[in-house]
Amino acid sequence: YVDSFYEKFKHRMTSAGNITGDVVGEYLIHNNPSFYWLNQQVSFACKEYLTSLCVNLDDISLHVQKSWPVVCLSKGGTVAKHNHINSVLSAVFYLQSECNGTGKIVFHTPNNLLDCVVSRNTNSNELSFDSCSYLPVTNRLLLFPSKLQHEVKCYISEYNRYSISY
């Protein structure tokens, strides 16, 4: 599917070296039977995540608003910092990626609540970080709050990076 998507839309490649389905009108792939298996995995992960946050699943309904492919070119594709303000949870699933230290997804804290109260020294620890990153490992599913700012750093490989976003 993503190979065909890439061939169909490669003429719409951005200057950042990516093609995102939500921009080119391919944002309902969760309705494609080829992705039903992934829908099930995302649904399971959402329920596990919400349960870990003490959310009563009987009080909510989960719905997919949009899902789309993302292609990052092998010669330096990136995705600019953004968030998804019209949803609660987001997910990314890596279909194809070389795990060589490039193309990390970076999550940024929306603000540091303590900055308005106290100043911090330049030392940091595992509780004081402003961002965290994950490598794009094939078959990895990441779930995160949609309002969390995130970006994809430069991806360099022999082949393009394919992911599916929800």
JSON list of C-alpha atoms in Angstrom, two decimals:
[
{"chain": "A", "resi": 1, "resn": "TYR", "atom": "CA", "xyz": [0.00, 0.00, 0.00]},
{"chain": "A", "resi": 2, "resn": "VAL", "atom": "CA", "xyz": [2.64, 2.55, 1.00]},
{"chain": "A", "resi": 3, "resn": "ASP", "atom": "CA", "xyz": [4.80, 1.74, -2.04]},
{"chain": "A", "resi": 4, "resn": "SER", "atom": "CA", "xyz": [1.76, 2.55, -4.24]},
{"chain": "A", "resi": 5, "resn": "PHE", "atom": "CA", "xyz": [1.03, 5.68, -2.17]},
{"chain": "A", "resi": 6, "resn": "TYR", "atom": "CA", "xyz": [4.62, 6.84, -2.67]},
{"chain": "A", "resi": 7, "resn": "GLU", "atom": "CA", "xyz": [4.52, 6.26, -6.43]},
{"chain": "A", "resi": 8, "resn": "LYS", "atom": "CA", "xyz": [1.18, 8.06, -6.72]},
{"chain": "A", "resi": 9, "resn": "PHE", "atom": "CA", "xyz": [2.21, 11.12, -4.71]},
{"chain": "A", "resi": 10, "resn": "LYS", "atom": "CA", "xyz": [6.01, 11.42, -5.04]},
{"chain": "A", "resi": 11, "resn": "HIS", "atom": "CA", "xyz": [5.45, 14.50, -7.21]},
{"chain": "A", "resi": 12, "resn": "ARG", "atom": "CA", "xyz": [3.97, 16.13, -4.06]},
{"chain": "A", "resi": 13, "resn": "MET", "atom": "CA", "xyz": [7.16, 15.62, -2.04]},
{"chain": "A", "resi": 14, "resn": "THR", "atom": "CA", "xyz": [7.73, 18.54, 0.32]},
{"chain": "A", "resi": 15, "resn": "SER", "atom": "CA", "xyz": [10.98, 20.45, 0.64]},
{"chain": "A", "resi": 16, "resn": "ALA", "atom": "CA", "xyz": [11.43, 18.61, 3.96]},
{"chain": "A", "resi": 17, "resn": "GLY", "atom": "CA", "xyz": [11.62, 15.31, 2.07]},
{"chain": "A", "resi": 18, "resn": "ASN", "atom": "CA", "xyz": [8.31, 13.83, 3.15]},
{"chain": "A", "resi": 19, "resn": "ILE", "atom": "CA", "xyz": [4.85, 12.98, 1.89]},
{"chain": "A", "resi": 20, "resn": "THR", "atom": "CA", "xyz": [2.04, 12.81, 4.45]},
{"chain": "A", "resi": 21, "resn": "GLY", "atom": "CA", "xyz": [-1.29, 11.32, 3.51]},
{"chain": "A", "resi": 22, "resn": "ASP", "atom": "CA", "xyz": [-3.29, 13.84, 5.53]},
{"chain": "A", "resi": 23, "resn": "VAL", "atom": "CA", "xyz": [-1.94, 16.62, 3.29]},
{"chain": "A", "resi": 24, "resn": "VAL", "atom": "CA", "xyz": [-2.64, 14.85, -0.03]},
{"chain": "A", "resi": 25, "resn": "GLY", "atom": "CA", "xyz": [-6.12, 13.58, 0.88]},
{"chain": "A", "resi": 26, "resn": "GLU", "atom": "CA", "xyz": [-5.24, 10.01, 1.95]},
{"chain": "A", "resi": 27, "resn": "TYR", "atom": "CA", "xyz": [-6.33, 10.20, 5.59]},
{"chain": "A", "resi": 28, "resn": "LEU", "atom": "CA", "xyz": [-8.88, 7.41, 6.00]},
{"chain": "A", "resi": 29, "resn": "ILE", "atom": "CA", "xyz": [-6.72, 4.33, 5.54]},
{"chain": "A", "resi": 30, "resn": "HIS", "atom": "CA", "xyz": [-8.18, 2.80, 8.72]},
{"chain": "A", "resi": 31, "resn": "ASN", "atom": "CA", "xyz": [-11.21, 2.03, 6.51]},
{"chain": "A", "resi": 32, "resn": "ASN", "atom": "CA", "xyz": [-9.01, -0.06, 4.19]},
{"chain": "A", "resi": 33, "resn": "PRO", "atom": "CA", "xyz": [-9.26, -3.79, 5.07]},
{"chain": "A", "resi": 34, "resn": "SER", "atom": "CA", "xyz": [-5.47, -4.03, 4.66]},
{"chain": "A", "resi": 35, "resn": "PHE", "atom": "CA", "xyz": [-5.13, -2.02, 7.87]},
{"chain": "A", "resi": 36, "resn": "TYR", "atom": "CA", "xyz": [-7.74, -3.74, 10.05]},
{"chain": "A", "resi": 37, "resn": "TRP", "atom": "CA", "xyz": [-4.97, -5.66, 11.81]},
{"chain": "A", "resi": 38, "resn": "LEU", "atom": "CA", "xyz": [-3.27, -2.36, 12.71]},
{"chain": "A", "resi": 39, "resn": "ASN", "atom": "CA", "xyz": [-6.56, -0.82, 13.86]},
{"chain": "A", "resi": 40, "resn": "GLN", "atom": "CA", "xyz": [-6.87, -3.71, 16.32]},
{"chain": "A", "resi": 41, "resn": "GLN", "atom": "CA", "xyz": [-3.36, -3.12, 17.65]},
{"chain": "A", "resi": 42, "resn": "VAL", "atom": "CA", "xyz": [-3.94, 0.63, 18.03]},
{"chain": "A", "resi": 43, "resn": "SER", "atom": "CA", "xyz": [-7.27, -0.01, 19.78]},
{"chain": "A", "resi": 44, "resn": "PHE", "atom": "CA", "xyz": [-5.65, -2.45, 22.20]},
{"chain": "A", "resi": 45, "resn": "ALA", "atom": "CA", "xyz": [-2.78, -0.02, 22.92]},
{"chain": "A", "resi": 46, "resn": "CYS", "atom": "CA", "xyz": [-5.21, 2.87, 23.51]},
{"chain": "A", "resi": 47, "resn": "LYS", "atom": "CA", "xyz": [-7.23, 0.80, 25.97]},
{"chain": "A", "resi": 48, "resn": "GLU", "atom": "CA", "xyz": [-4.09, -0.30, 27.81]},
{"chain": "A", "resi": 49, "resn": "TYR", "atom": "CA", "xyz": [-2.77, 3.27, 27.95]},
{"chain": "A", "resi": 50, "resn": "LEU", "atom": "CA", "xyz": [-6.06, 4.76, 29.15]},
{"chain": "A", "resi": 51, "resn": "THR", "atom": "CA", "xyz": [-6.48, 2.00, 31.73]},
{"chain": "A", "resi": 52, "resn": "SER", "atom": "CA", "xyz": [-3.00, 2.75, 33.07]},
{"chain": "A", "resi": 53, "resn": "LEU", "atom": "CA", "xyz": [-4.17, 6.35, 33.55]},
{"chain": "A", "resi": 54, "resn": "CYS", "atom": "CA", "xyz": [-7.19, 5.08, 35.57]},
{"chain": "A", "resi": 55, "resn": "VAL", "atom": "CA", "xyz": [-9.69, 5.96, 32.84]},
{"chain": "A", "resi": 56, "resn": "ASN", "atom": "CA", "xyz": [-12.88, 3.93, 33.09]},
{"chain": "A", "resi": 57, "resn": "LEU", "atom": "CA", "xyz": [-13.26, 2.47, 29.59]},
{"chain": "A", "resi": 58, "resn": "ASP", "atom": "CA", "xyz": [-17.01, 2.02, 30.16]},
{"chain": "A", "resi": 59, "resn": "ASP", "atom": "CA", "xyz": [-17.34, 5.82, 30.19]},
{"chain": "A", "resi": 60, "resn": "ILE", "atom": "CA", "xyz": [-15.79, 6.43, 26.77]},
{"chain": "A", "resi": 61, "resn": "SER", "atom": "CA", "xyz": [-15.91, 5.39, 23.14]},
{"chain": "A", "resi": 62, "resn": "LEU", "atom": "CA", "xyz": [-12.79, 5.18, 21.02]},
{"chain": "A", "resi": 63, "resn": "HIS", "atom": "CA", "xyz": [-12.99, 6.42, 17.43]},
{"chain": "A", "resi": 64, "resn": "VAL", "atom": "CA", "xyz": [-10.40, 6.88, 14.72]},
{"chain": "A", "resi": 65, "resn": "GLN", "atom": "CA", "xyz": [-10.78, 10.31, 13.13]},
{"chain": "A", "resi": 66, "resn": "LYS", "atom": "CA", "xyz": [-7.95, 10.03, 10.64]},
{"chain": "A", "resi": 67, "resn": "SER", "atom": "CA", "xyz": [-5.10, 7.72, 9.72]},
{"chain": "A", "resi": 68, "resn": "TRP", "atom": "CA", "xyz": [-2.55, 8.25, 6.98]},
{"chain": "A", "resi": 69, "resn": "PRO", "atom": "CA", "xyz": [0.77, 7.04, 5.60]},
{"chain": "A", "resi": 70, "resn": "VAL", "atom": "CA", "xyz": [3.96, 9.05, 6.01]},
{"chain": "A", "resi": 71, "resn": "VAL", "atom": "CA", "xyz": [7.01, 8.60, 3.78]},
{"chain": "A", "resi": 72, "resn": "CYS", "atom": "CA", "xyz": [10.32, 10.13, 4.82]},
{"chain": "A", "resi": 73, "resn": "LEU", "atom": "CA", "xyz": [12.88, 10.07, 2.04]},
{"chain": "A", "resi": 74, "resn": "SER", "atom": "CA", "xyz": [16.03, 8.07, 2.60]},
{"chain": "A", "resi": 75, "resn": "LYS", "atom": "CA", "xyz": [18.26, 11.04, 1.77]},
{"chain": "A", "resi": 76, "resn": "GLY", "atom": "CA", "xyz": [17.25, 13.29, 4.66]},
{"chain": "A", "resi": 77, "resn": "GLY", "atom": "CA", "xyz": [13.47, 13.31, 5.13]},
{"chain": "A", "resi": 78, "resn": "THR", "atom": "CA", "xyz": [12.11, 15.17, 8.16]},
{"chain": "A", "resi": 79, "resn": "VAL", "atom": "CA", "xyz": [8.74, 16.22, 9.56]},
{"chain": "A", "resi": 80, "resn": "ALA", "atom": "CA", "xyz": [8.48, 19.65, 11.19]},
{"chain": "A", "resi": 81, "resn": "LYS", "atom": "CA", "xyz": [7.40, 20.15, 14.80]},
{"chain": "A", "resi": 82, "resn": "HIS", "atom": "CA", "xyz": [3.62, 19.94, 15.13]},
{"chain": "A", "resi": 83, "resn": "ASN", "atom": "CA", "xyz": [0.78, 18.53, 17.22]},
{"chain": "A", "resi": 84, "resn": "HIS", "atom": "CA", "xyz": [-2.77, 17.32, 16.60]},
{"chain": "A", "resi": 85, "resn": "ILE", "atom": "CA", "xyz": [-5.15, 19.65, 18.44]},
{"chain": "A", "resi": 86, "resn": "ASN", "atom": "CA", "xyz": [-8.40, 18.04, 17.27]},
{"chain": "A", "resi": 87, "resn": "SER", "atom": "CA", "xyz": [-7.92, 14.66, 18.95]},
{"chain": "A", "resi": 88, "resn": "VAL", "atom": "CA", "xyz": [-6.97, 13.16, 22.29]},
{"chain": "A", "resi": 89, "resn": "LEU", "atom": "CA", "xyz": [-4.54, 10.36, 21.41]},
{"chain": "A", "resi": 90, "resn": "SER", "atom": "CA", "xyz": [-2.20, 9.89, 18.48]},
{"chain": "A", "resi": 91, "resn": "ALA", "atom": "CA", "xyz": [-0.20, 6.90, 17.32]},
{"chain": "A", "resi": 92, "resn": "VAL", "atom": "CA", "xyz": [2.60, 6.13, 14.91]},
{"chain": "A", "resi": 93, "resn": "PHE", "atom": "CA", "xyz": [3.41, 2.66, 13.61]},
{"chain": "A", "resi": 94, "resn": "TYR", "atom": "CA", "xyz": [6.67, 2.06, 11.75]},
{"chain": "A", "resi": 95, "resn": "LEU", "atom": "CA", "xyz": [6.19, -0.21, 8.73]},
{"chain": "A", "resi": 96, "resn": "GLN", "atom": "CA", "xyz": [9.68, 0.22, 7.30]},
{"chain": "A", "resi": 97, "resn": "SER", "atom": "CA", "xyz": [12.72, 1.89, 8.79]},
{"chain": "A", "resi": 98, "resn": "GLU", "atom": "CA", "xyz": [16.39, 1.25, 9.18]},
{"chain": "A", "resi": 99, "resn": "CYS", "atom": "CA", "xyz": [17.27, 1.54, 12.85]},
{"chain": "A", "resi": 100, "resn": "ASN", "atom": "CA", "xyz": [20.60, 3.30, 12.36]},
{"chain": "A", "resi": 101, "resn": "GLY", "atom": "CA", "xyz": [20.24, 6.18, 14.82]},
{"chain": "A", "resi": 102, "resn": "THR", "atom": "CA", "xyz": [18.57, 8.57, 12.36]},
{"chain": "A", "resi": 103, "resn": "GLY", "atom": "CA", "xyz": [14.96, 9.64, 11.85]},
{"chain": "A", "resi": 104, "resn": "LYS", "atom": "CA", "xyz": [14.08, 9.76, 15.54]},
{"chain": "A", "resi": 105, "resn": "ILE", "atom": "CA", "xyz": [10.69, 11.05, 16.59]},
{"chain": "A", "resi": 106, "resn": "VAL", "atom": "CA", "xyz": [11.21, 13.72, 19.24]},
{"chain": "A", "resi": 107, "resn": "PHE", "atom": "CA", "xyz": [8.52, 14.68, 21.74]},
{"chain": "A", "resi": 108, "resn": "HIS", "atom": "CA", "xyz": [8.70, 18.13, 23.35]},
{"chain": "A", "resi": 109, "resn": "THR", "atom": "CA", "xyz": [7.19, 19.15, 26.66]},
{"chain": "A", "resi": 110, "resn": "PRO", "atom": "CA", "xyz": [4.55, 21.84, 26.16]},
{"chain": "A", "resi": 111, "resn": "ASN", "atom": "CA", "xyz": [6.12, 24.00, 28.86]},
{"chain": "A", "resi": 112, "resn": "ASN", "atom": "CA", "xyz": [8.02, 23.67, 32.08]},
{"chain": "A", "resi": 113, "resn": "LEU", "atom": "CA", "xyz": [5.59, 24.48, 34.85]},
{"chain": "A", "resi": 114, "resn": "LEU", "atom": "CA", "xyz": [8.37, 25.20, 37.32]},
{"chain": "A", "resi": 115, "resn": "ASP", "atom": "CA", "xyz": [9.98, 27.89, 35.15]},
{"chain": "A", "resi": 116, "resn": "CYS", "atom": "CA", "xyz": [7.39, 30.42, 36.27]},
{"chain": "A", "resi": 117, "resn": "VAL", "atom": "CA", "xyz": [8.11, 29.69, 39.94]},
{"chain": "A", "resi": 118, "resn": "VAL", "atom": "CA", "xyz": [11.78, 28.85, 40.28]},
{"chain": "A", "resi": 119, "resn": "SER", "atom": "CA", "xyz": [14.86, 29.01, 38.12]},
{"chain": "A", "resi": 120, "resn": "ARG", "atom": "CA", "xyz": [16.77, 25.84, 37.35]},
{"chain": "A", "resi": 121, "resn": "ASN", "atom": "CA", "xyz": [20.48, 25.33, 37.05]},
{"chain": "A", "resi": 122, "resn": "THR", "atom": "CA", "xyz": [21.89, 23.82, 33.87]},
{"chain": "A", "resi": 123, "resn": "ASN", "atom": "CA", "xyz": [22.16, 20.33, 35.39]},
{"chain": "A", "resi": 124, "resn": "SER", "atom": "CA", "xyz": [19.51, 17.87, 34.35]},
{"chain": "A", "resi": 125, "resn": "ASN", "atom": "CA", "xyz": [18.35, 14.41, 35.29]},
{"chain": "A", "resi": 126, "resn": "GLU", "atom": "CA", "xyz": [15.69, 11.92, 34.18]},
{"chain": "A", "resi": 127, "resn": "LEU", "atom": "CA", "xyz": [12.94, 14.10, 35.70]},
{"chain": "A", "resi": 128, "resn": "SER", "atom": "CA", "xyz": [13.99, 17.45, 34.25]},
{"chain": "A", "resi": 129, "resn": "PHE", "atom": "CA", "xyz": [14.13, 16.80, 30.51]},
{"chain": "A", "resi": 130, "resn": "ASP", "atom": "CA", "xyz": [12.43, 19.05, 27.97]},
{"chain": "A", "resi": 131, "resn": "SER", "atom": "CA", "xyz": [12.22, 16.41, 25.24]},
{"chain": "A", "resi": 132, "resn": "CYS", "atom": "CA", "xyz": [12.63, 12.72, 24.62]},
{"chain": "A", "resi": 133, "resn": "SER", "atom": "CA", "xyz": [13.14, 10.72, 21.44]},
{"chain": "A", "resi": 134, "resn": "TYR", "atom": "CA", "xyz": [12.54, 7.25, 20.05]},
{"chain": "A", "resi": 135, "resn": "LEU", "atom": "CA", "xyz": [14.13, 5.49, 17.14]},
{"chain": "A", "resi": 136, "resn": "PRO", "atom": "CA", "xyz": [11.88, 4.44, 14.24]},
{"chain": "A", "resi": 137, "resn": "VAL", "atom": "CA", "xyz": [12.05, 0.68, 14.76]},
{"chain": "A", "resi": 138, "resn": "THR", "atom": "CA", "xyz": [10.13, -1.43, 12.24]},
{"chain": "A", "resi": 139, "resn": "ASN", "atom": "CA", "xyz": [6.91, -2.79, 13.84]},
{"chain": "A", "resi": 140, "resn": "ARG", "atom": "CA", "xyz": [7.13, -0.34, 16.77]},
{"chain": "A", "resi": 141, "resn": "LEU", "atom": "CA", "xyz": [3.87, 1.32, 17.81]},
{"chain": "A", "resi": 142, "resn": "LEU", "atom": "CA", "xyz": [4.07, 4.56, 19.80]},
{"chain": "A", "resi": 143, "resn": "LEU", "atom": "CA", "xyz": [1.01, 6.10, 21.42]},
{"chain": "A", "resi": 144, "resn": "PHE", "atom": "CA", "xyz": [1.00, 9.62, 22.85]},
{"chain": "A", "resi": 145, "resn": "PRO", "atom": "CA", "xyz": [-1.24, 12.55, 23.78]},
{"chain": "A", "resi": 146, "resn": "SER", "atom": "CA", "xyz": [-2.20, 14.37, 20.58]},
{"chain": "A", "resi": 147, "resn": "LYS", "atom": "CA", "xyz": [-1.44, 17.81, 21.97]},
{"chain": "A", "resi": 148, "resn": "LEU", "atom": "CA", "xyz": [2.19, 16.82, 22.61]},
{"chain": "A", "resi": 149, "resn": "GLN", "atom": "CA", "xyz": [4.47, 18.59, 20.13]},
{"chain": "A", "resi": 150, "resn": "HIS", "atom": "CA", "xyz": [6.56, 16.19, 18.08]},
{"chain": "A", "resi": 151, "resn": "GLU", "atom": "CA", "xyz": [8.83, 16.14, 15.05]},
{"chain": "A", "resi": 152, "resn": "VAL", "atom": "CA", "xyz": [10.91, 13.74, 12.98]},
{"chain": "A", "resi": 153, "resn": "LYS", "atom": "CA", "xyz": [14.62, 14.41, 12.76]},
{"chain": "A", "resi": 154, "resn": "CYS", "atom": "CA", "xyz": [16.65, 13.83, 9.61]},
{"chain": "A", "resi": 155, "resn": "TYR", "atom": "CA", "xyz": [16.39, 10.26, 8.32]},
{"chain": "A", "resi": 156, "resn": "ILE", "atom": "CA", "xyz": [19.32, 8.87, 6.32]},
{"chain": "A", "resi": 157, "resn": "SER", "atom": "CA", "xyz": [19.20, 5.32, 4.97]},
{"chain": "A", "resi": 158, "resn": "GLU", "atom": "CA", "xyz": [19.32, 3.17, 1.86]},
{"chain": "A", "resi": 159, "resn": "TYR", "atom": "CA", "xyz": [15.52, 3.09, 1.69]},
{"chain": "A", "resi": 160, "resn": "ASN", "atom": "CA", "xyz": [12.60, 5.35, 2.60]},
{"chain": "A", "resi": 161, "resn": "ARG", "atom": "CA", "xyz": [11.01, 5.29, 6.04]},
{"chain": "A", "resi": 162, "resn": "TYR", "atom": "CA", "xyz": [7.33, 4.26, 6.02]},
{"chain": "A", "resi": 163, "resn": "SER", "atom": "CA", "xyz": [4.99, 4.87, 8.93]},
{"chain": "A", "resi": 164, "resn": "ILE", "atom": "CA", "xyz": [1.28, 5.06, 9.59]},
{"chain": "A", "resi": 165, "resn": "SER", "atom": "CA", "xyz": [-0.12, 7.84, 11.76]},
{"chain": "A", "resi": 166, "resn": "TYR", "atom": "CA", "xyz": [-3.40, 7.87, 13.65]}
]
